[in-house]
Amino acid sequence: MRRVSEQLNEDAFEASNYWSSTEIDATNAWNQNFNNGNQGNNNKDNSNRVRAVRR
C-alpha cells in the first residue's frame, strides 16, 4: 500500500523541471526538478513548467 503523501506528490506535479520565481541574472533563473529533487539553473529560453502558488 502506498502512503498518502506519495499519491499526493504524484497527482500534484509532473516529473519535470519547474521554474522558480528567483532569477540569477537577465537570462537565467533557478528551477526545481520534481522527479529527482535536483535544483539547478536554466536559460530562460528553456521550456520548463510553472505552477501558481497562492499565499
mmCIF file of N, CA and C in Angstrom:
data_model
loop_
_atom_site.group_PDB
_atom_site.id
_atom_site.type_symbol
_atom_site.label_atom_id
_atom_site.label_comp_id
_atom_site.label_asym_id
_atom_site.label_seq_id
_atom_site.Cartn_x
_atom_site.Cartn_y
_atom_site.Cartn_z
ATOM 1 N N MET A 1 0.835 -1.170 0.000
ATOM 2 C CA MET A 1 0.000 0.000 0.000
ATOM 3 C C MET A 1 0.889 1.247 0.000
ATOM 4 N N ARG A 2 0.521 2.214 -0.836
ATOM 5 C CA ARG A 2 1.298 3.444 -0.920
ATOM 6 C C ARG A 2 0.838 4.436 0.133
ATOM 7 N N ARG A 3 1.778 5.251 0.560
ATOM 8 C CA ARG A 3 1.441 6.304 1.523
ATOM 9 C C ARG A 3 0.661 7.409 0.832
ATOM 10 N N VAL A 4 -0.147 8.102 1.591
ATOM 11 C CA VAL A 4 -0.948 9.207 1.053
ATOM 12 C C VAL A 4 -0.043 10.273 0.463
ATOM 13 N N SER A 5 1.079 10.585 1.134
ATOM 14 C CA SER A 5 1.976 11.626 0.636
ATOM 15 C C SER A 5 2.543 11.274 -0.730
ATOM 16 N N GLU A 6 2.809 9.990 -0.984
ATOM 17 C CA GLU A 6 3.305 9.574 -2.304
ATOM 18 C C GLU A 6 2.244 9.812 -3.365
ATOM 19 N N GLN A 7 1.005 9.486 -3.059
ATOM 20 C CA GLN A 7 -0.082 9.693 -4.011
ATOM 21 C C GLN A 7 -0.290 11.174 -4.280
ATOM 22 N N LEU A 8 -0.269 11.995 -3.242
ATOM 23 C CA LEU A 8 -0.445 13.430 -3.429
ATOM 24 C C LEU A 8 0.662 14.013 -4.281
ATOM 25 N N ASN A 9 1.895 13.582 -4.061
ATOM 26 C CA ASN A 9 3.020 14.077 -4.842
ATOM 27 C C ASN A 9 2.858 13.711 -6.312
ATOM 28 N N GLU A 10 2.423 12.502 -6.590
ATOM 29 C CA GLU A 10 2.240 12.085 -7.981
ATOM 30 C C GLU A 10 1.139 12.881 -8.654
ATOM 31 N N ASP A 11 0.088 13.177 -7.931
ATOM 32 C CA ASP A 11 -1.026 13.914 -8.507
ATOM 33 C C ASP A 11 -0.722 15.400 -8.656
ATOM 34 N N ALA A 12 0.158 15.925 -7.818
ATOM 35 C CA ALA A 12 0.385 17.357 -7.777
ATOM 36 C C ALA A 12 1.341 17.865 -8.853
ATOM 37 N N PHE A 13 2.346 17.075 -9.206
ATOM 38 C CA PHE A 13 3.377 17.551 -10.123
ATOM 39 C C PHE A 13 3.714 16.505 -11.172
ATOM 40 N N GLU A 14 3.924 16.971 -12.388
ATOM 41 C CA GLU A 14 4.524 16.124 -13.410
ATOM 42 C C GLU A 14 5.994 15.948 -13.060
ATOM 43 N N ALA A 15 6.578 14.837 -13.422
ATOM 44 C CA ALA A 15 8.004 14.590 -13.155
ATOM 45 C C ALA A 15 8.819 15.399 -14.166
ATOM 46 N N SER A 16 9.059 16.652 -13.831
ATOM 47 C CA SER A 16 9.676 17.568 -14.775
ATOM 48 C C SER A 16 10.312 18.740 -14.027
ATOM 49 N N ASN A 17 10.982 19.617 -14.769
ATOM 50 C CA ASN A 17 11.534 20.848 -14.197
ATOM 51 C C ASN A 17 10.460 21.920 -14.120
ATOM 52 N N TYR A 18 10.453 22.646 -13.010
ATOM 53 C CA TYR A 18 9.547 23.775 -12.800
ATOM 54 C C TYR A 18 10.381 25.011 -12.503
ATOM 55 N N TRP A 19 9.955 26.141 -13.059
ATOM 56 C CA TRP A 19 10.660 27.383 -12.804
ATOM 57 C C TRP A 19 10.448 27.845 -11.374
ATOM 58 N N SER A 20 11.477 28.443 -10.808
ATOM 59 C CA SER A 20 11.375 29.199 -9.564
ATOM 60 C C SER A 20 11.114 30.647 -9.950
ATOM 61 N N SER A 21 10.658 31.438 -9.016
ATOM 62 C CA SER A 21 10.484 32.867 -9.297
ATOM 63 C C SER A 21 11.791 33.628 -9.107
ATOM 64 N N THR A 22 12.846 32.942 -8.679
ATOM 65 C CA THR A 22 14.123 33.597 -8.402
ATOM 66 C C THR A 22 15.020 33.613 -9.629
ATOM 67 N N GLU A 23 15.350 34.802 -10.077
ATOM 68 C CA GLU A 23 16.249 34.964 -11.213
ATOM 69 C C GLU A 23 17.703 34.935 -10.743
ATOM 70 N N ILE A 24 18.576 34.471 -11.614
ATOM 71 C CA ILE A 24 20.014 34.551 -11.372
ATOM 72 C C ILE A 24 20.553 35.819 -12.005
ATOM 73 N N ASP A 25 20.136 36.049 -13.235
ATOM 74 C CA ASP A 25 20.503 37.258 -13.962
ATOM 75 C C ASP A 25 19.462 37.474 -15.050
ATOM 76 N N ALA A 26 19.756 38.321 -16.013
ATOM 77 C CA ALA A 26 18.781 38.661 -17.045
ATOM 78 C C ALA A 26 18.411 37.484 -17.946
ATOM 79 N N THR A 27 19.266 36.455 -18.023
ATOM 80 C CA THR A 27 18.992 35.351 -18.948
ATOM 81 C C THR A 27 18.805 33.992 -18.274
ATOM 82 N N ASN A 28 19.028 33.895 -16.954
ATOM 83 C CA ASN A 28 18.933 32.603 -16.262
ATOM 84 C C ASN A 28 18.077 32.703 -15.003
ATOM 85 N N ALA A 29 17.425 31.579 -14.661
ATOM 86 C CA ALA A 29 16.620 31.510 -13.448
ATOM 87 C C ALA A 29 16.760 30.116 -12.851
ATOM 88 N N TRP A 30 16.431 29.989 -11.561
ATOM 89 C CA TRP A 30 16.508 28.704 -10.869
ATOM 90 C C TRP A 30 15.313 27.828 -11.229
ATOM 91 N N ASN A 31 15.535 26.520 -11.153
ATOM 92 C CA ASN A 31 14.435 25.586 -11.357
ATOM 93 C C ASN A 31 14.525 24.453 -10.340
ATOM 94 N N GLN A 32 13.420 23.737 -10.190
ATOM 95 C CA GLN A 32 13.331 22.592 -9.289
ATOM 96 C C GLN A 32 12.824 21.418 -10.096
ATOM 97 N N ASN A 33 13.506 20.276 -9.986
ATOM 98 C CA ASN A 33 13.071 19.060 -10.663
ATOM 99 C C ASN A 33 12.272 18.219 -9.669
ATOM 100 N N PHE A 34 10.985 18.009 -9.943
ATOM 101 C CA PHE A 34 10.132 17.255 -9.025
ATOM 102 C C PHE A 34 10.155 15.762 -9.309
ATOM 103 N N ASN A 35 10.997 15.326 -10.219
ATOM 104 C CA ASN A 35 11.200 13.900 -10.444
ATOM 105 C C ASN A 35 12.300 13.372 -9.532
ATOM 106 N N ASN A 36 13.421 14.099 -9.454
ATOM 107 C CA ASN A 36 14.563 13.599 -8.686
ATOM 108 C C ASN A 36 14.989 14.540 -7.552
ATOM 109 N N GLY A 37 14.334 15.692 -7.403
ATOM 110 C CA GLY A 37 14.642 16.606 -6.309
ATOM 111 C C GLY A 37 15.788 17.560 -6.575
ATOM 112 N N ASN A 38 16.418 17.457 -7.727
ATOM 113 C CA ASN A 38 17.546 18.336 -8.035
ATOM 114 C C ASN A 38 17.096 19.769 -8.254
ATOM 115 N N GLN A 39 17.981 20.692 -7.903
ATOM 116 C CA GLN A 39 17.785 22.104 -8.198
ATOM 117 C C GLN A 39 18.911 22.553 -9.101
ATOM 118 N N GLY A 40 18.620 23.490 -9.965
ATOM 119 C CA GLY A 40 19.648 23.976 -10.868
ATOM 120 C C GLY A 40 19.225 25.285 -11.486
ATOM 121 N N ASN A 41 19.930 25.684 -12.516
ATOM 122 C CA ASN A 41 19.543 26.894 -13.225
ATOM 123 C C ASN A 41 19.470 26.589 -14.704
ATOM 124 N N ASN A 42 18.618 27.321 -15.369
ATOM 125 C CA ASN A 42 18.406 27.175 -16.803
ATOM 126 C C ASN A 42 18.323 28.540 -17.447
ATOM 127 N N ASN A 43 18.652 28.560 -18.729
ATOM 128 C CA ASN A 43 18.414 29.737 -19.535
ATOM 129 C C ASN A 43 16.908 29.936 -19.633
ATOM 130 N N LYS A 44 16.462 31.165 -19.564
ATOM 131 C CA LYS A 44 15.025 31.448 -19.596
ATOM 132 C C LYS A 44 14.361 31.076 -20.910
ATOM 133 N N ASP A 45 15.151 30.782 -21.934
ATOM 134 C CA ASP A 45 14.585 30.332 -23.208
ATOM 135 C C ASP A 45 14.104 28.883 -23.134
ATOM 136 N N ASN A 46 14.521 28.123 -22.120
ATOM 137 C CA ASN A 46 14.086 26.735 -21.965
ATOM 138 C C ASN A 46 12.605 26.658 -21.601
ATOM 139 N N SER A 47 11.992 25.555 -21.955
ATOM 140 C CA SER A 47 10.559 25.362 -21.702
ATOM 141 C C SER A 47 10.341 24.513 -20.456
ATOM 142 N N ASN A 48 10.451 25.122 -19.292
ATOM 143 C CA ASN A 48 10.125 24.442 -18.045
ATOM 144 C C ASN A 48 8.675 24.724 -17.687
ATOM 145 N N ARG A 49 8.130 23.932 -16.809
ATOM 146 C CA ARG A 49 6.757 24.133 -16.359
ATOM 147 C C ARG A 49 6.712 25.215 -15.291
ATOM 148 N N VAL A 50 5.519 25.725 -15.048
ATOM 149 C CA VAL A 50 5.296 26.678 -13.961
ATOM 150 C C VAL A 50 4.113 26.186 -13.128
ATOM 151 N N ARG A 51 4.065 26.614 -11.891
ATOM 152 C CA ARG A 51 2.971 26.257 -11.006
ATOM 153 C C ARG A 51 2.655 27.467 -10.129
ATOM 154 N N ALA A 52 1.405 27.897 -10.180
ATOM 155 C CA ALA A 52 0.992 29.046 -9.376
ATOM 156 C C ALA A 52 0.881 28.635 -7.914
ATOM 157 N N VAL A 53 1.322 29.524 -7.035
ATOM 158 C CA VAL A 53 1.245 29.278 -5.594
ATOM 159 C C VAL A 53 0.514 30.436 -4.963
ATOM 160 N N ARG A 54 -0.472 30.125 -4.183
ATOM 161 C CA ARG A 54 -1.275 31.164 -3.536
ATOM 162 C C ARG A 54 -0.785 31.377 -2.114
ATOM 163 N N ARG A 55 -0.653 32.604 -1.721
ATOM 164 C CA ARG A 55 -0.248 32.939 -0.341
ATOM 165 C C ARG A 55 -1.430 33.375 0.466
#
